[in-house]
Structure formats: C-alpha cells, structure tokens
C-alpha cells in the first residue's frame, strides 16, 4: 500500500503532542524566552534522482531509529533535552515507549549538567505530565531489575508536574523546568 | 541522472570535515567529556510505501534547508551549538556559505547564554579554524552594511583559533571552547 503524506498526516502517533510542542517552542523563540527546536527525523537516503533544472528527488530512503531525543536547545544558559511520548493506555505509562539509547542519552546529558525530562501525554483524557529524567530513571532501573514494565498512574502523579494546556504557550513546560531546576 | 549513495559518498562537499567532527564527538562522548551530536539532515517526506512484512520505504522526498546549525549538545553544563563549513578558496572565506537563519539562530543561542561558533576548513591546505560566533557576526554585519562579502584569510588568522588535526580527538575543538569561554 502507498500513502501520500501531508504535514498533518505524517505520523499517526503523537502528531498532536508534537504540534503543540512545536507551537510552544515557536512562542518561546519569538518571545526571546528559549531556543529549543525539534530535531529532524533521521532518514537514511539510498537513491537520489537529479532531474535537470530542478531539485534533487529522493527516490529511496528509510526511517532510522533516533539515537537521541526529540527536542533540545538552550534556556537561561542551560542545555535542555527532552522527549515527548503519548500513550492511549489510561492507567499506566508503558516503559517500552523508550529505547535504551534514549535513556542512556538523557543520563549522559544529566551527568554533564544538562536538564533532561519527558513530556508524557495520556491521549485518553488529554492529560499532560512533566517527568524529570531522574524520576524516569528510577522506574527504568526498577524494570531492569525485574520489576514492573510501566509507571503506574499514581506513581506518575507523585513524581511529575501536571502541565495544563494553554493558549500561549500551548504547553508551558518551561514553568516546570523553572520550578524544578532554577 | 540517478545516483546510489553510500555513507561516504553522501555529500560531495564537507564529508571529510563532517566525518572528522563525528569521530571527534564519539571520542568526547565515550570519554565522558561532552554530549554533542550531529543533527539529522531535514528531509520532507512526500510518499511512503508500506510493503507487507517489511519496513516502510520512502519513495519521494526532498532535502530541506536546515533552519539551525549542524551540531549541538552540552559541555560542562553549557549549551554548545556550531556549524562546520569548508571552502576550496585559498585566500578568504565567502560569507555566502551561511544562510541568514543560521546567523540569527547562532545569535539567539548566544543571547540565551549558549556557546556558538563555526569550524572552518580550508580544504586546499587542510587548515582548520575555530571562529567564535561573535567574530563571525562582526564580519556578517560588515557585509550587511555594504562591506566585503568574505572574511580575508589574515582577518581569520587574527580572530580565530587554529585547530590542529590529531588522532584522538581528531579535531580538538573543545580545547578552543575551554580557552575562550571557561
Ligand atoms: Mg517522541
Ligand atoms: Mg555545515
């Protein structure tokens, strides 16, 4: 089967959250609050066509697994690095949503004095949570050591900061950064 | 005309410099010195084929102009952001190698307390220079105000730090960061 993509149908999962974060980042950029961008999706290009007098057309390429996270940038001189994740499950957040190299990337970031976190969206009730990497890593280690493979909703409520959808910014995640790290 | 690409022939320009910087970043990462990665090339995906039982194949896509720079990450808690550029010209570095949005991105980074710079390679003699954004911006403004459209080699020698190719790391650019910003 073949599919023609527009910007809004590019991904089935997570598009709404990503859109909201991109809008938020534009707000932060335009107001001079922070410089935070989404990293491009890594794509392995295999075959390119160079038509005379027009732009190169990629004819064969593959999506690659990202080795880091979705977003990074700078806020008040500090390095900011985060991942956005959505789940349709109502009662817990499955840790299989993370790849091991994303966890180790965020761990490295924190060990170098950067700020790493996750924005989690429960799409069912459109609830958003700001989870600092340190809390995520506790749950991750519990899984590695044979414990449960998800974060229970009550655990998330205890360890994260709820984010309320607004108009501008759409997802005021830097308020959470400010309250935890500054 | 059509071209099949391997990792080493992906770009005619800049591949060697990019390879050297990627190798350097791996060294810095593995030694626990810094977490700095190349951003993926932004690609606009238009058409994707989903063969049954195998990975999605991108059948039509286009290279997009990068809105920021090539590399970013964290070093000693500080946000690091830089661009790598090569020229075959021997006596000067043409400023048309930069897009205006790259300049404004680096300006924003610096205004938020990040560290922005450029690594310039003169491929003719394989000379490398570390140019802090502030110096680059001086030459950029001179051009905007009607002055010359390039940085003369003597000017570059006066405003930049030469980088010597080594074995590990290949391009010790964090030594220059350390000497200027710390
Ligand atoms: Mg994500
Ligand atoms: Mg470049």
Short mmCIF file of N, CA and C and ligand atoms in Angstrom, two decimals, chain B residues 18 70-71 83-85 102, ligand 2:
data_model
loop_
_atom_site.label_atom_id
_atom_site.label_comp_id
_atom_site.label_asym_id
_atom_site.label_seq_id
_atom_site.Cartn_x
_atom_site.Cartn_y
_atom_site.Cartn_z
N UNK B 18 32.95 16.64 8.14
CA UNK B 18 31.86 16.07 8.93
C UNK B 18 32.28 14.75 9.58
N UNK B 70 24.58 22.59 12.33
CA UNK B 70 24.86 21.16 12.17
C UNK B 70 24.91 20.37 13.47
N UNK B 71 25.46 21.00 14.50
CA UNK B 71 25.78 20.26 15.72
C UNK B 71 25.30 21.01 16.96
N UNK B 83 28.42 25.17 13.63
CA UNK B 83 28.28 24.84 12.22
C UNK B 83 29.68 24.53 11.68
N UNK B 84 29.75 23.58 10.77
CA UNK B 84 31.02 23.24 10.12
C UNK B 84 30.93 23.63 8.65
N UNK B 85 31.95 24.33 8.19
CA UNK B 85 31.95 24.80 6.80
C UNK B 85 33.31 24.57 6.16
N UNK B 102 20.79 30.79 9.78
CA UNK B 102 21.83 30.18 10.62
C UNK B 102 22.48 31.23 11.50
MG1 LIG C 2 27.75 22.54 7.54
#
